[in-house]
Tab-separated table of C-alpha atoms in Angstrom:
chain	number	residue	atom	x	y	z
A	1	MET	CA	25.965	-14.165	51.574
A	2	ASP	CA	27.742	-13.048	54.375
A	3	VAL	CA	31.553	-13.815	54.067
A	4	GLY	CA	32.674	-13.316	57.810
A	5	ALA	CA	34.703	-10.680	59.039
A	6	TYR	CA	36.496	-9.452	55.464
A	7	ARG	CA	39.051	-7.093	54.906
A	8	GLU	CA	40.809	-6.092	51.596
A	9	ARG	CA	43.496	-3.310	50.900
A	10	ALA	CA	45.682	-2.448	47.928
A	11	ALA	CA	48.964	-4.879	48.293
A	12	ALA	CA	52.411	-3.446	47.701
A	13	LEU	CA	52.164	-5.919	44.488
A	14	PRO	CA	51.318	-3.754	41.290
A	15	GLY	CA	47.726	-4.213	40.853
A	16	ALA	CA	47.035	-6.811	43.659
A	17	VAL	CA	44.414	-6.517	46.239
A	18	LEU	CA	45.235	-8.254	49.607
A	19	TRP	CA	42.318	-9.234	51.587
A	20	THR	CA	41.983	-11.425	54.802
A	21	ARG	CA	38.770	-12.631	56.630
A	22	THR	CA	37.395	-15.022	59.157
A	23	ALA	CA	34.948	-17.612	58.329
A	24	ASP	CA	31.642	-17.382	60.356
A	25	GLY	CA	30.282	-20.537	59.132
A	26	GLU	CA	27.723	-19.136	56.597
A	27	PRO	CA	28.039	-19.699	53.057
A	28	TYR	CA	29.430	-17.000	50.617
A	29	ARG	CA	28.893	-16.492	46.955
A	30	VAL	CA	32.449	-15.833	45.310
A	31	LEU	CA	31.630	-13.742	41.850
A	32	PRO	CA	33.945	-14.205	38.873
A	33	ASP	CA	36.496	-11.315	38.547
A	34	GLY	CA	38.790	-12.615	35.870
A	35	CYS	CA	41.332	-12.692	38.820
A	36	MET	CA	43.828	-15.228	40.272
A	37	ASP	CA	44.365	-15.527	44.002
A	38	LEU	CA	47.021	-16.933	45.679
A	39	LEU	CA	45.345	-18.099	49.614
A	40	TRP	CA	46.695	-19.081	52.549
A	41	ILE	CA	44.155	-21.199	54.469
A	42	GLU	CA	45.178	-22.012	58.232
A	43	GLY	CA	48.868	-22.726	57.071
A	44	GLU	CA	48.192	-24.257	53.609
A	45	LEU	CA	48.640	-22.535	50.366
A	46	ALA	CA	46.122	-22.885	47.549
A	47	VAL	CA	45.573	-21.082	43.706
A	48	ALA	CA	42.318	-19.906	43.094
A	49	GLY	CA	41.912	-19.746	39.370
A	50	PRO	CA	39.400	-17.476	37.385
A	51	ASP	CA	36.055	-18.270	37.469
A	52	ARG	CA	33.286	-18.369	34.531
A	53	ARG	CA	30.359	-18.179	37.062
A	54	ALA	CA	29.624	-17.760	40.787
A	55	HIS	CA	29.958	-20.537	43.041
A	56	VAL	CA	28.957	-20.659	46.725
A	57	GLY	CA	31.650	-21.986	49.286
A	58	VAL	CA	31.535	-22.409	53.256
A	59	ALA	CA	33.897	-22.929	56.082
A	60	GLU	CA	34.084	-23.789	59.485
A	61	ALA	CA	33.414	-20.773	61.451
A	62	GLY	CA	36.922	-19.252	62.814
A	63	VAL	CA	38.546	-20.397	59.757
A	64	ARG	CA	40.943	-17.773	58.999
A	65	PHE	CA	42.005	-16.950	55.446
A	66	ALA	CA	44.388	-14.589	53.882
A	67	GLY	CA	44.396	-14.133	49.786
A	68	LEU	CA	46.613	-11.982	47.393
A	69	ARG	CA	44.280	-11.335	44.357
A	70	PHE	CA	46.181	-10.588	41.282
A	71	ALA	CA	44.751	-8.218	38.575
A	72	PRO	CA	43.254	-10.098	35.684
A	73	GLY	CA	45.947	-11.057	33.337
A	74	THR	CA	48.896	-11.124	35.982
A	75	GLY	CA	48.120	-14.148	38.082
A	76	PRO	CA	50.064	-16.165	35.224
A	77	GLY	CA	53.403	-14.194	35.539
A	78	PHE	CA	53.360	-15.132	39.276
A	79	PHE	CA	52.234	-18.422	39.475
A	80	GLY	CA	54.021	-19.459	36.136
A	81	VAL	CA	51.130	-21.492	34.623
A	82	PRO	CA	48.595	-20.359	31.909
A	83	ALA	CA	45.046	-19.100	33.319
A	84	ARG	CA	43.206	-22.172	31.173
A	85	GLU	CA	44.622	-24.510	33.296
A	86	VAL	CA	43.214	-23.430	36.710
A	87	VAL	CA	40.044	-21.957	35.535
A	88	ASP	CA	37.041	-22.868	37.948
A	89	SER	CA	39.342	-24.643	40.078
A	90	LEU	CA	40.991	-24.447	43.985
A	91	VAL	CA	44.368	-26.304	43.829
A	92	PRO	CA	47.517	-26.651	46.100
A	93	LEU	CA	50.138	-24.200	45.388
A	94	ALA	CA	52.508	-27.565	45.660
A	95	ASP	CA	50.479	-28.565	42.399
A	96	VAL	CA	51.373	-25.842	40.184
A	97	TRP	CA	55.019	-25.084	42.269
A	98	SER	CA	57.292	-27.770	43.714
A	99	PRO	CA	56.061	-29.145	46.798
A	100	ALA	CA	59.183	-28.087	48.895
A	101	ARG	CA	59.402	-24.538	47.337
A	102	SER	CA	55.384	-24.485	48.041
A	103	ARG	CA	56.165	-25.383	51.840
A	104	ARG	CA	58.911	-22.895	52.060
A	105	LEU	CA	56.501	-20.205	51.138
A	106	ALA	CA	53.965	-21.566	53.413
A	107	ASP	CA	56.291	-22.083	56.514
A	108	ARG	CA	57.561	-18.545	56.194
A	109	ILE	CA	53.954	-16.993	56.351
A	110	GLY	CA	53.187	-18.926	59.228
A	111	ARG	CA	55.819	-17.789	61.147
A	112	GLY	CA	54.417	-14.522	61.000
A	113	ALA	CA	52.167	-12.339	63.198
A	114	ASP	CA	49.805	-11.216	60.794
A	115	PRO	CA	49.134	-14.041	57.984
A	116	GLY	CA	48.188	-11.291	55.629
A	117	LEU	CA	51.093	-9.069	55.955
A	118	ALA	CA	53.378	-12.187	55.689
A	119	LEU	CA	51.532	-13.477	52.552
A	120	GLU	CA	52.262	-9.878	50.912
A	121	GLU	CA	55.642	-9.827	51.969
A	122	ALA	CA	56.682	-13.471	51.019
A	123	ALA	CA	55.149	-12.940	47.469
A	124	GLY	CA	56.807	-9.506	46.573
A	125	GLY	CA	60.150	-11.630	46.809
A	126	VAL	CA	58.561	-13.664	43.902
A	127	PHE	CA	56.524	-11.169	41.755
A	128	ASP	CA	58.788	-8.831	39.984
A	129	GLY	CA	55.121	-7.069	38.571
A	130	ALA	CA	56.601	-7.015	35.219
A	131	GLY	CA	53.229	-7.580	33.108
A	132	ASP	CA	53.278	-8.557	29.644
A	133	ARG	CA	52.167	-5.600	27.143
A	134	LEU	CA	49.629	-6.761	24.620
A	135	VAL	CA	47.664	-8.527	27.822
A	136	GLY	CA	47.388	-5.004	29.251
A	137	GLN	CA	46.615	-3.463	26.210
A	138	VAL	CA	43.788	-6.460	25.161
A	139	LEU	CA	42.699	-5.560	28.894
A	140	ARG	CA	42.407	-2.045	28.032
A	141	GLU	CA	40.560	-2.307	25.043
A	142	VAL	CA	38.194	-5.061	26.353
A	143	ARG	CA	37.047	-2.340	28.899
A	144	ARG	CA	36.468	0.218	26.178
A	145	GLY	CA	33.957	-2.176	24.804
A	146	VAL	CA	36.231	-2.942	21.443
A	147	GLY	CA	34.748	-5.620	19.280
A	148	VAL	CA	36.856	-9.160	19.025
A	149	ARG	CA	37.685	-8.138	15.231
A	150	ALA	CA	38.724	-4.628	15.805
A	151	LEU	CA	40.751	-5.898	19.063
A	152	ALA	CA	42.574	-8.487	17.384
A	153	GLY	CA	43.253	-6.208	14.514
A	154	SER	CA	44.763	-3.616	16.747
A	155	VAL	CA	46.974	-6.130	18.613
A	156	GLY	CA	48.084	-7.787	15.201
A	157	LEU	CA	46.704	-10.968	16.067
A	158	SER	CA	43.987	-13.224	14.126
A	159	GLU	CA	41.047	-13.882	16.047
A	160	ARG	CA	42.131	-16.977	16.962
A	161	GLN	CA	45.326	-16.271	18.057
A	162	LEU	CA	43.624	-13.244	20.364
A	163	TYR	CA	41.381	-16.050	21.758
A	164	ARG	CA	44.395	-18.591	22.575
A	165	ARG	CA	46.495	-15.361	24.146
A	166	CYS	CA	43.144	-14.329	26.174
A	167	LEU	CA	42.875	-18.258	27.647
A	168	ASP	CA	46.415	-17.823	28.743
A	169	ALA	CA	46.445	-14.674	30.535
A	170	PHE	CA	42.721	-14.495	31.687
A	171	GLY	CA	41.317	-17.998	31.767
A	172	TYR	CA	38.481	-16.700	29.319
A	173	GLY	CA	38.315	-15.578	25.949
A	174	PRO	CA	37.720	-11.952	24.844
A	175	LYS	CA	33.991	-12.024	24.918
A	176	MET	CA	33.554	-14.040	28.399
A	177	LEU	CA	36.354	-11.505	29.438
A	178	ASP	CA	34.231	-8.449	28.685
A	179	ARG	CA	31.223	-9.667	30.003
A	180	VAL	CA	32.854	-10.319	33.379
A	181	LEU	CA	34.389	-6.984	33.014
A	182	ARG	CA	31.504	-5.261	32.465
A	183	LEU	CA	29.457	-7.374	35.470
A	184	ASN	CA	32.216	-6.409	37.975
A	185	LEU	CA	31.814	-2.459	36.963
A	186	ALA	CA	27.729	-2.909	36.780
A	187	LEU	CA	27.937	-4.247	40.586
A	188	GLU	CA	30.358	-1.424	41.858
A	189	ARG	CA	27.603	1.119	40.451
A	190	ALA	CA	24.673	-0.707	41.573
A	191	TRP	CA	26.455	-0.697	45.378
A	192	THR	CA	26.415	2.755	45.334
A	193	GLY	CA	22.672	3.115	45.090
A	194	LEU	CA	22.171	3.617	41.469
A	195	SER	CA	18.698	2.289	40.185
A	196	LEU	CA	19.292	-0.982	38.246
A	197	ALA	CA	17.733	0.638	35.001
A	198	GLU	CA	20.436	3.411	35.511
A	199	VAL	CA	22.981	0.905	36.046
A	200	ALA	CA	22.288	-1.153	33.054
A	201	ALA	CA	22.130	2.232	31.074
A	202	ARG	CA	25.782	3.154	32.352
A	203	SER	CA	27.482	-0.150	31.979
A	204	GLY	CA	26.333	-0.593	28.346
A	205	TYR	CA	23.447	-3.357	28.658
A	206	ALA	CA	21.041	-2.859	26.068
A	207	ASP	CA	18.326	-2.522	29.036
A	208	GLN	CA	17.232	-3.613	32.619
A	209	ALA	CA	16.252	-6.987	31.732
A	210	HIS	CA	19.548	-7.779	29.688
A	211	PHE	CA	21.605	-6.583	32.946
A	212	THR	CA	19.465	-8.828	34.916
A	213	ARG	CA	19.742	-11.707	32.858
A	214	GLU	CA	23.617	-11.533	32.905
A	215	VAL	CA	23.625	-11.006	36.548
A	216	LYS	CA	21.639	-14.168	36.903
A	217	ALA	CA	24.268	-15.903	34.314
A	218	LEU	CA	27.181	-15.107	35.955
A	219	ALA	CA	26.536	-14.786	39.580
A	220	GLY	CA	23.265	-17.386	39.793
A	221	VAL	CA	20.764	-15.084	41.517
A	222	PRO	CA	18.732	-11.965	40.355
A	223	PRO	CA	20.186	-8.291	40.977
A	224	ARG	CA	18.437	-7.674	43.521
A	225	THR	CA	19.254	-10.754	45.689
A	226	LEU	CA	22.665	-10.347	45.277
A	227	LEU	CA	22.704	-6.589	46.495
A	228	ALA	CA	20.666	-7.533	49.188
């Protein structure tokens, strides 16, 4: 799916990515990545929560978007809400912050010549970048493939406590977080031109069939369709 004129780069905010795009009127597929985004859409601000499954969106040609994508686990610190409250959702920022605070931020961005740069600058005045050490540790251990029981023990929580902390930070439990992070890593490798069998082996899937099932389950289409 074409996403129109899309650009992204590392933002000045720790761990965040600034992206912009102009819609071309064609459908686009948004994949789950464990992130929360602050979106500016033609003068309006919204919060995109973490997705558990891909969804297909569409916008009229010419509609401009700018977004700050917060690294997994860091979005709740900026928005002030647990990720579980906005999972699989796109909600107005005014529903998360006060309408007056949201409007002040939108007006400040709207006055800028470049909405993306204005969004980054305005958000930087709000976000201090101080992360939750436990959340950071959980993320590192999940990326290493540590199982739930061992992970809970390593951070001094019960499995139920770990699950709740993960829902608040990522919108997912640790097992779902592992699936989402592994999918994104595998797709990054696939887009470099590696064969699907090699991608599956390097990314910790049992075999290529397992990788294909996971892509279809989370992205909604088979790997070859997605990569095309």
